[in-house]
């Protein structure tokens, strides 16, 4: 999805109702107001770091109905939610909120087995959530090791070994997780949401 990249899409793959689906989500209400001015993209600090990130293109893809492409894309997980786009958008599209709506839809589709979510941010978020759900708090050693193993960053994981040993000796981290007292209550809350 880089700027110079040309993407061919079959008309049959487009979902004309996708923009309505997004607009029904909290934060997605104003997406159809976008008139493609590009202020969101020009203002975006993530764009300055990663020139393949293009908020205007994401909105266009939603409006065109490219549901599968955008929900399975790593792109929707790159937004830093700095809200610069929200401050500058003349149409009050609220891009960061649209991104949140897209993330929610992507997770729903993944839970149904309709798509696989890619990207390091989603991987980290899901491992973090699982840690909270399992123990009631973050188990840092488990979080880091699961994340690095999932990303296949074995060398990067090993680079933390010296720091990890120092933190372990000082009692800053544990090798085994500790559960909170009201874990069953927290797990009930997770199931209800």
PDB file of C-alpha atoms in Angstrom:
ATOM      1  CA  UNK A   1       0.000   0.000   0.000  1.00  0.00           C
ATOM      2  CA  UNK A   2       2.881   2.380  -0.668  1.00  0.00           C
ATOM      3  CA  UNK A   3       2.347   5.655  -2.523  1.00  0.00           C
ATOM      4  CA  UNK A   4       3.838   4.557  -5.825  1.00  0.00           C
ATOM      5  CA  UNK A   5       2.180   1.169  -5.662  1.00  0.00           C
ATOM      6  CA  UNK A   6      -0.634   0.402  -8.094  1.00  0.00           C
ATOM      7  CA  UNK A   7      -3.244  -2.007  -6.796  1.00  0.00           C
ATOM      8  CA  UNK A   8      -5.679  -3.841  -9.022  1.00  0.00           C
ATOM      9  CA  UNK A   9      -8.939  -4.771  -7.357  1.00  0.00           C
ATOM     10  CA  UNK A  10     -11.706  -6.898  -8.817  1.00  0.00           C
ATOM     11  CA  UNK A  11     -15.068  -5.170  -8.703  1.00  0.00           C
ATOM     12  CA  UNK A  12     -16.566  -8.339  -7.197  1.00  0.00           C
ATOM     13  CA  UNK A  13     -14.207  -7.999  -4.211  1.00  0.00           C
ATOM     14  CA  UNK A  14     -15.571  -4.575  -3.265  1.00  0.00           C
ATOM     15  CA  UNK A  15     -18.166  -4.253  -0.513  1.00  0.00           C
ATOM     16  CA  UNK A  16     -20.358  -1.209  -1.285  1.00  0.00           C
ATOM     17  CA  UNK A  17     -21.831  -1.352   2.230  1.00  0.00           C
ATOM     18  CA  UNK A  18     -18.478  -1.205   4.012  1.00  0.00           C
ATOM     19  CA  UNK A  19     -18.555   2.592   4.433  1.00  0.00           C
ATOM     20  CA  UNK A  20     -21.957   2.242   6.134  1.00  0.00           C
ATOM     21  CA  UNK A  21     -20.617  -0.524   8.365  1.00  0.00           C
ATOM     22  CA  UNK A  22     -17.738   1.746   9.434  1.00  0.00           C
ATOM     23  CA  UNK A  23     -20.048   4.742   9.908  1.00  0.00           C
ATOM     24  CA  UNK A  24     -22.192   2.718  12.342  1.00  0.00           C
ATOM     25  CA  UNK A  25     -19.195   2.166  14.619  1.00  0.00           C
ATOM     26  CA  UNK A  26     -18.337   4.694  17.316  1.00  0.00           C
ATOM     27  CA  UNK A  27     -15.899   7.123  15.704  1.00  0.00           C
ATOM     28  CA  UNK A  28     -16.765   6.236  12.128  1.00  0.00           C
ATOM     29  CA  UNK A  29     -19.848   8.459  11.811  1.00  0.00           C
ATOM     30  CA  UNK A  30     -18.235  11.216   9.725  1.00  0.00           C
ATOM     31  CA  UNK A  31     -16.170   9.122   7.311  1.00  0.00           C
ATOM     32  CA  UNK A  32     -18.499   9.830   4.377  1.00  0.00           C
ATOM     33  CA  UNK A  33     -17.842  13.582   4.785  1.00  0.00           C
ATOM     34  CA  UNK A  34     -14.236  13.255   3.586  1.00  0.00           C
ATOM     35  CA  UNK A  35     -13.638  15.215   0.372  1.00  0.00           C
ATOM     36  CA  UNK A  36     -10.063  13.970  -0.087  1.00  0.00           C
ATOM     37  CA  UNK A  37      -8.216  17.201   0.760  1.00  0.00           C
ATOM     38  CA  UNK A  38      -5.193  15.341   2.178  1.00  0.00           C
ATOM     39  CA  UNK A  39      -4.732  17.465   5.322  1.00  0.00           C
ATOM     40  CA  UNK A  40      -4.740  14.270   7.415  1.00  0.00           C
ATOM     41  CA  UNK A  41      -1.848  12.806   5.452  1.00  0.00           C
ATOM     42  CA  UNK A  42       0.200  16.018   5.339  1.00  0.00           C
ATOM     43  CA  UNK A  43      -0.259  16.543   9.103  1.00  0.00           C
ATOM     44  CA  UNK A  44       0.465  12.966  10.172  1.00  0.00           C
ATOM     45  CA  UNK A  45       3.691  12.419  12.183  1.00  0.00           C
ATOM     46  CA  UNK A  46       3.614   8.682  11.397  1.00  0.00           C
ATOM     47  CA  UNK A  47       3.698   9.623   7.715  1.00  0.00           C
ATOM     48  CA  UNK A  48       6.940  11.539   8.304  1.00  0.00           C
ATOM     49  CA  UNK A  49       8.552   8.340   9.591  1.00  0.00           C
ATOM     50  CA  UNK A  50       6.855   5.863   7.241  1.00  0.00           C
ATOM     51  CA  UNK A  51       6.052   7.255   3.802  1.00  0.00           C
ATOM     52  CA  UNK A  52       3.866   4.225   3.012  1.00  0.00           C
ATOM     53  CA  UNK A  53       1.389   5.344   5.696  1.00  0.00           C
ATOM     54  CA  UNK A  54      -1.354   7.414   4.089  1.00  0.00           C
ATOM     55  CA  UNK A  55      -4.499   8.326   6.078  1.00  0.00           C
ATOM     56  CA  UNK A  56      -6.202   9.728   2.980  1.00  0.00           C
ATOM     57  CA  UNK A  57      -5.672   6.432   1.148  1.00  0.00           C
ATOM     58  CA  UNK A  58      -7.125   4.495   4.096  1.00  0.00           C
ATOM     59  CA  UNK A  59     -10.285   6.620   3.993  1.00  0.00           C
ATOM     60  CA  UNK A  60     -10.524   6.203   0.206  1.00  0.00           C
ATOM     61  CA  UNK A  61     -10.200   2.436   0.556  1.00  0.00           C
ATOM     62  CA  UNK A  62     -13.048   2.413   3.084  1.00  0.00           C
ATOM     63  CA  UNK A  63     -15.241   4.578   0.847  1.00  0.00           C
ATOM     64  CA  UNK A  64     -14.493   2.381  -2.187  1.00  0.00           C
ATOM     65  CA  UNK A  65     -15.469  -0.719  -0.216  1.00  0.00           C
ATOM     66  CA  UNK A  66     -12.056  -2.383  -0.033  1.00  0.00           C
ATOM     67  CA  UNK A  67     -13.011  -4.126   3.199  1.00  0.00           C
ATOM     68  CA  UNK A  68     -10.777  -7.189   3.008  1.00  0.00           C
ATOM     69  CA  UNK A  69      -7.706  -5.195   1.938  1.00  0.00           C
ATOM     70  CA  UNK A  70      -7.954  -2.563   4.659  1.00  0.00           C
ATOM     71  CA  UNK A  71      -9.011  -4.804   7.557  1.00  0.00           C
ATOM     72  CA  UNK A  72      -6.228  -7.320   6.896  1.00  0.00           C
ATOM     73  CA  UNK A  73      -3.655  -4.567   6.375  1.00  0.00           C
ATOM     74  CA  UNK A  74      -0.880  -3.715   8.824  1.00  0.00           C
ATOM     75  CA  UNK A  75      -1.611  -0.072   8.065  1.00  0.00           C
ATOM     76  CA  UNK A  76      -4.551   0.337  10.450  1.00  0.00           C
ATOM     77  CA  UNK A  77      -2.290  -0.613  13.366  1.00  0.00           C
ATOM     78  CA  UNK A  78       0.277   2.138  12.675  1.00  0.00           C
ATOM     79  CA  UNK A  79      -1.779   5.166  13.787  1.00  0.00           C
ATOM     80  CA  UNK A  80      -0.293   6.750  16.938  1.00  0.00           C
ATOM     81  CA  UNK A  81      -3.588   8.466  17.909  1.00  0.00           C
ATOM     82  CA  UNK A  82      -1.847  11.834  18.270  1.00  0.00           C
ATOM     83  CA  UNK A  83      -5.079  13.506  17.020  1.00  0.00           C
ATOM     84  CA  UNK A  84      -3.255  15.999  14.777  1.00  0.00           C
ATOM     85  CA  UNK A  85      -5.525  14.950  11.911  1.00  0.00           C
ATOM     86  CA  UNK A  86      -8.601  15.519  14.075  1.00  0.00           C
ATOM     87  CA  UNK A  87      -7.468  19.067  14.881  1.00  0.00           C
ATOM     88  CA  UNK A  88      -6.837  19.948  11.237  1.00  0.00           C
ATOM     89  CA  UNK A  89      -9.588  18.143   9.308  1.00  0.00           C
ATOM     90  CA  UNK A  90     -12.016  20.704   7.809  1.00  0.00           C
ATOM     91  CA  UNK A  91     -14.771  18.061   7.646  1.00  0.00           C
ATOM     92  CA  UNK A  92     -14.362  16.722  11.207  1.00  0.00           C
ATOM     93  CA  UNK A  93     -13.763  13.196   9.884  1.00  0.00           C
ATOM     94  CA  UNK A  94     -11.840  12.229  13.080  1.00  0.00           C
ATOM     95  CA  UNK A  95      -9.400   9.875  11.411  1.00  0.00           C
ATOM     96  CA  UNK A  96      -7.969   8.441  14.655  1.00  0.00           C
ATOM     97  CA  UNK A  97     -11.492   7.406  15.665  1.00  0.00           C
ATOM     98  CA  UNK A  98     -12.087   5.904  12.210  1.00  0.00           C
ATOM     99  CA  UNK A  99      -8.903   3.873  12.722  1.00  0.00           C
ATOM    100  CA  UNK A 100     -10.242   2.635  16.060  1.00  0.00           C
ATOM    101  CA  UNK A 101     -13.507   1.614  14.352  1.00  0.00           C
ATOM    102  CA  UNK A 102     -11.510  -0.246  11.671  1.00  0.00           C
ATOM    103  CA  UNK A 103      -9.474  -2.041  14.332  1.00  0.00           C
ATOM    104  CA  UNK A 104     -12.659  -3.159  16.094  1.00  0.00           C
ATOM    105  CA  UNK A 105     -14.103  -4.435  12.809  1.00  0.00           C
ATOM    106  CA  UNK A 106     -10.821  -6.225  11.993  1.00  0.00           C
ATOM    107  CA  UNK A 107     -10.803  -8.000  15.352  1.00  0.00           C
ATOM    108  CA  UNK A 108     -14.448  -9.041  14.869  1.00  0.00           C
ATOM    109  CA  UNK A 109     -13.694 -10.436  11.418  1.00  0.00           C
ATOM    110  CA  UNK A 110     -10.611 -12.256  12.737  1.00  0.00           C
ATOM    111  CA  UNK A 111     -12.652 -13.797  15.562  1.00  0.00           C
ATOM    112  CA  UNK A 112     -15.109 -15.103  12.950  1.00  0.00           C
ATOM    113  CA  UNK A 113     -12.179 -16.593  11.020  1.00  0.00           C
ATOM    114  CA  UNK A 114     -12.731 -14.319   8.000  1.00  0.00           C
ATOM    115  CA  UNK A 115      -9.255 -12.754   8.020  1.00  0.00           C
ATOM    116  CA  UNK A 116      -5.834 -12.834   9.632  1.00  0.00           C
ATOM    117  CA  UNK A 117      -4.628  -9.647  11.279  1.00  0.00           C
ATOM    118  CA  UNK A 118      -1.029  -8.712  10.523  1.00  0.00           C
ATOM    119  CA  UNK A 119       1.260  -6.311  12.283  1.00  0.00           C
ATOM    120  CA  UNK A 120       3.405  -5.974  15.371  1.00  0.00           C
ATOM    121  CA  UNK A 121       1.023  -3.617  17.183  1.00  0.00           C
ATOM    122  CA  UNK A 122      -1.875  -6.070  17.039  1.00  0.00           C
ATOM    123  CA  UNK A 123       0.418  -8.917  18.122  1.00  0.00           C
ATOM    124  CA  UNK A 124       1.602  -6.909  21.112  1.00  0.00           C
ATOM    125  CA  UNK A 125      -1.911  -5.762  22.040  1.00  0.00           C
ATOM    126  CA  UNK A 126      -3.349  -9.282  21.928  1.00  0.00           C
ATOM    127  CA  UNK A 127      -0.494 -10.770  24.010  1.00  0.00           C
ATOM    128  CA  UNK A 128      -0.834  -7.880  26.496  1.00  0.00           C
ATOM    129  CA  UNK A 129      -4.607  -8.474  26.765  1.00  0.00           C
ATOM    130  CA  UNK A 130      -4.099 -12.217  27.228  1.00  0.00           C
ATOM    131  CA  UNK A 131      -1.626 -11.531  30.049  1.00  0.00           C
ATOM    132  CA  UNK A 132      -4.094  -9.236  31.833  1.00  0.00           C
ATOM    133  CA  UNK A 133      -6.924 -11.712  31.305  1.00  0.00           C
ATOM    134  CA  UNK A 134      -4.864 -14.646  32.599  1.00  0.00           C
ATOM    135  CA  UNK A 135      -3.193 -13.039  35.614  1.00  0.00           C
ATOM    136  CA  UNK A 136      -4.979  -9.737  36.266  1.00  0.00           C
ATOM    137  CA  UNK A 137      -1.742  -7.878  35.593  1.00  0.00           C
ATOM    138  CA  UNK A 138       1.046  -7.838  33.054  1.00  0.00           C
ATOM    139  CA  UNK A 139       3.591 -10.635  33.340  1.00  0.00           C
ATOM    140  CA  UNK A 140       6.462  -8.711  31.729  1.00  0.00           C
ATOM    141  CA  UNK A 141       8.849 -11.603  31.126  1.00  0.00           C
ATOM    142  CA  UNK A 142       6.101 -13.656  29.503  1.00  0.00           C
ATOM    143  CA  UNK A 143       4.848 -10.699  27.467  1.00  0.00           C
ATOM    144  CA  UNK A 144       8.267  -9.904  26.042  1.00  0.00           C
ATOM    145  CA  UNK A 145       9.204 -13.502  25.287  1.00  0.00           C
ATOM    146  CA  UNK A 146       5.832 -14.359  23.664  1.00  0.00           C
ATOM    147  CA  UNK A 147       5.923 -11.197  21.575  1.00  0.00           C
ATOM    148  CA  UNK A 148       9.496 -11.742  20.388  1.00  0.00           C
ATOM    149  CA  UNK A 149       8.839 -15.408  19.617  1.00  0.00           C
ATOM    150  CA  UNK A 150       5.687 -14.528  17.682  1.00  0.00           C
ATOM    151  CA  UNK A 151       7.611 -11.922  15.681  1.00  0.00           C
ATOM    152  CA  UNK A 152      10.494 -14.426  15.267  1.00  0.00           C
ATOM    153  CA  UNK A 153      12.912 -11.882  16.728  1.00  0.00           C
ATOM    154  CA  UNK A 154      15.089 -14.402  18.567  1.00  0.00           C
ATOM    155  CA  UNK A 155      18.256 -12.301  18.366  1.00  0.00           C
ATOM    156  CA  UNK A 156      16.424  -9.254  19.657  1.00  0.00           C
ATOM    157  CA  UNK A 157      15.023 -11.333  22.525  1.00  0.00           C
ATOM    158  CA  UNK A 158      18.516 -12.528  23.436  1.00  0.00           C
ATOM    159  CA  UNK A 159      19.774  -8.923  23.460  1.00  0.00           C
ATOM    160  CA  UNK A 160      17.580  -8.387  26.536  1.00  0.00           C
ATOM    161  CA  UNK A 161      19.184 -11.245  28.492  1.00  0.00           C
ATOM    162  CA  UNK A 162      21.811  -9.126  30.316  1.00  0.00           C
ATOM    163  CA  UNK A 163      19.257  -6.483  31.287  1.00  0.00           C
ATOM    164  CA  UNK A 164      16.759  -9.194  32.222  1.00  0.00           C
ATOM    165  CA  UNK A 165      19.235 -10.897  34.553  1.00  0.00           C
ATOM    166  CA  UNK A 166      20.022  -7.578  36.282  1.00  0.00           C
ATOM    167  CA  UNK A 167      16.309  -6.869  36.739  1.00  0.00           C
ATOM    168  CA  UNK A 168      15.724 -10.401  38.029  1.00  0.00           C
ATOM    169  CA  UNK A 169      18.518 -10.070  40.620  1.00  0.00           C
ATOM    170  CA  UNK A 170      17.064  -6.759  41.834  1.00  0.00           C
ATOM    171  CA  UNK A 171      13.560  -8.225  42.090  1.00  0.00           C
ATOM    172  CA  UNK A 172      12.146  -5.970  39.353  1.00  0.00           C
ATOM    173  CA  UNK A 173      10.748  -8.867  37.310  1.00  0.00           C
ATOM    174  CA  UNK A 174       9.619 -12.392  38.086  1.00  0.00           C
ATOM    175  CA  UNK A 175      10.119 -15.603  36.160  1.00  0.00           C
ATOM    176  CA  UNK A 176       6.667 -16.805  37.152  1.00  0.00           C
ATOM    177  CA  UNK A 177       3.447 -14.807  36.929  1.00  0.00           C
ATOM    178  CA  UNK A 178       1.517 -13.733  40.014  1.00  0.00           C
ATOM    179  CA  UNK A 179      -2.276 -13.604  39.866  1.00  0.00           C
ATOM    180  CA  UNK A 180      -4.384 -10.902  41.491  1.00  0.00           C
ATOM    181  CA  UNK A 181      -6.892 -11.814  44.210  1.00  0.00           C
ATOM    182  CA  UNK A 182     -10.064 -10.889  42.288  1.00  0.00           C
ATOM    183  CA  UNK A 183      -9.025 -12.600  39.042  1.00  0.00           C
ATOM    184  CA  UNK A 184     -12.365 -14.372  38.566  1.00  0.00           C
ATOM    185  CA  UNK A 185     -14.180 -11.014  38.719  1.00  0.00           C
ATOM    186  CA  UNK A 186     -11.831  -9.526  36.114  1.00  0.00           C
ATOM    187  CA  UNK A 187     -12.240 -12.552  33.837  1.00  0.00           C
ATOM    188  CA  UNK A 188     -16.028 -12.197  34.086  1.00  0.00           C
ATOM    189  CA  UNK A 189     -15.672  -8.582  32.950  1.00  0.00           C
ATOM    190  CA  UNK A 190     -13.610  -9.699  29.949  1.00  0.00           C
ATOM    191  CA  UNK A 191     -16.250 -12.276  28.984  1.00  0.00           C
ATOM    192  CA  UNK A 192     -19.062  -9.706  29.246  1.00  0.00           C
ATOM    193  CA  UNK A 193     -17.324  -7.208  26.969  1.00  0.00           C
TER     194      UNK A 193
END
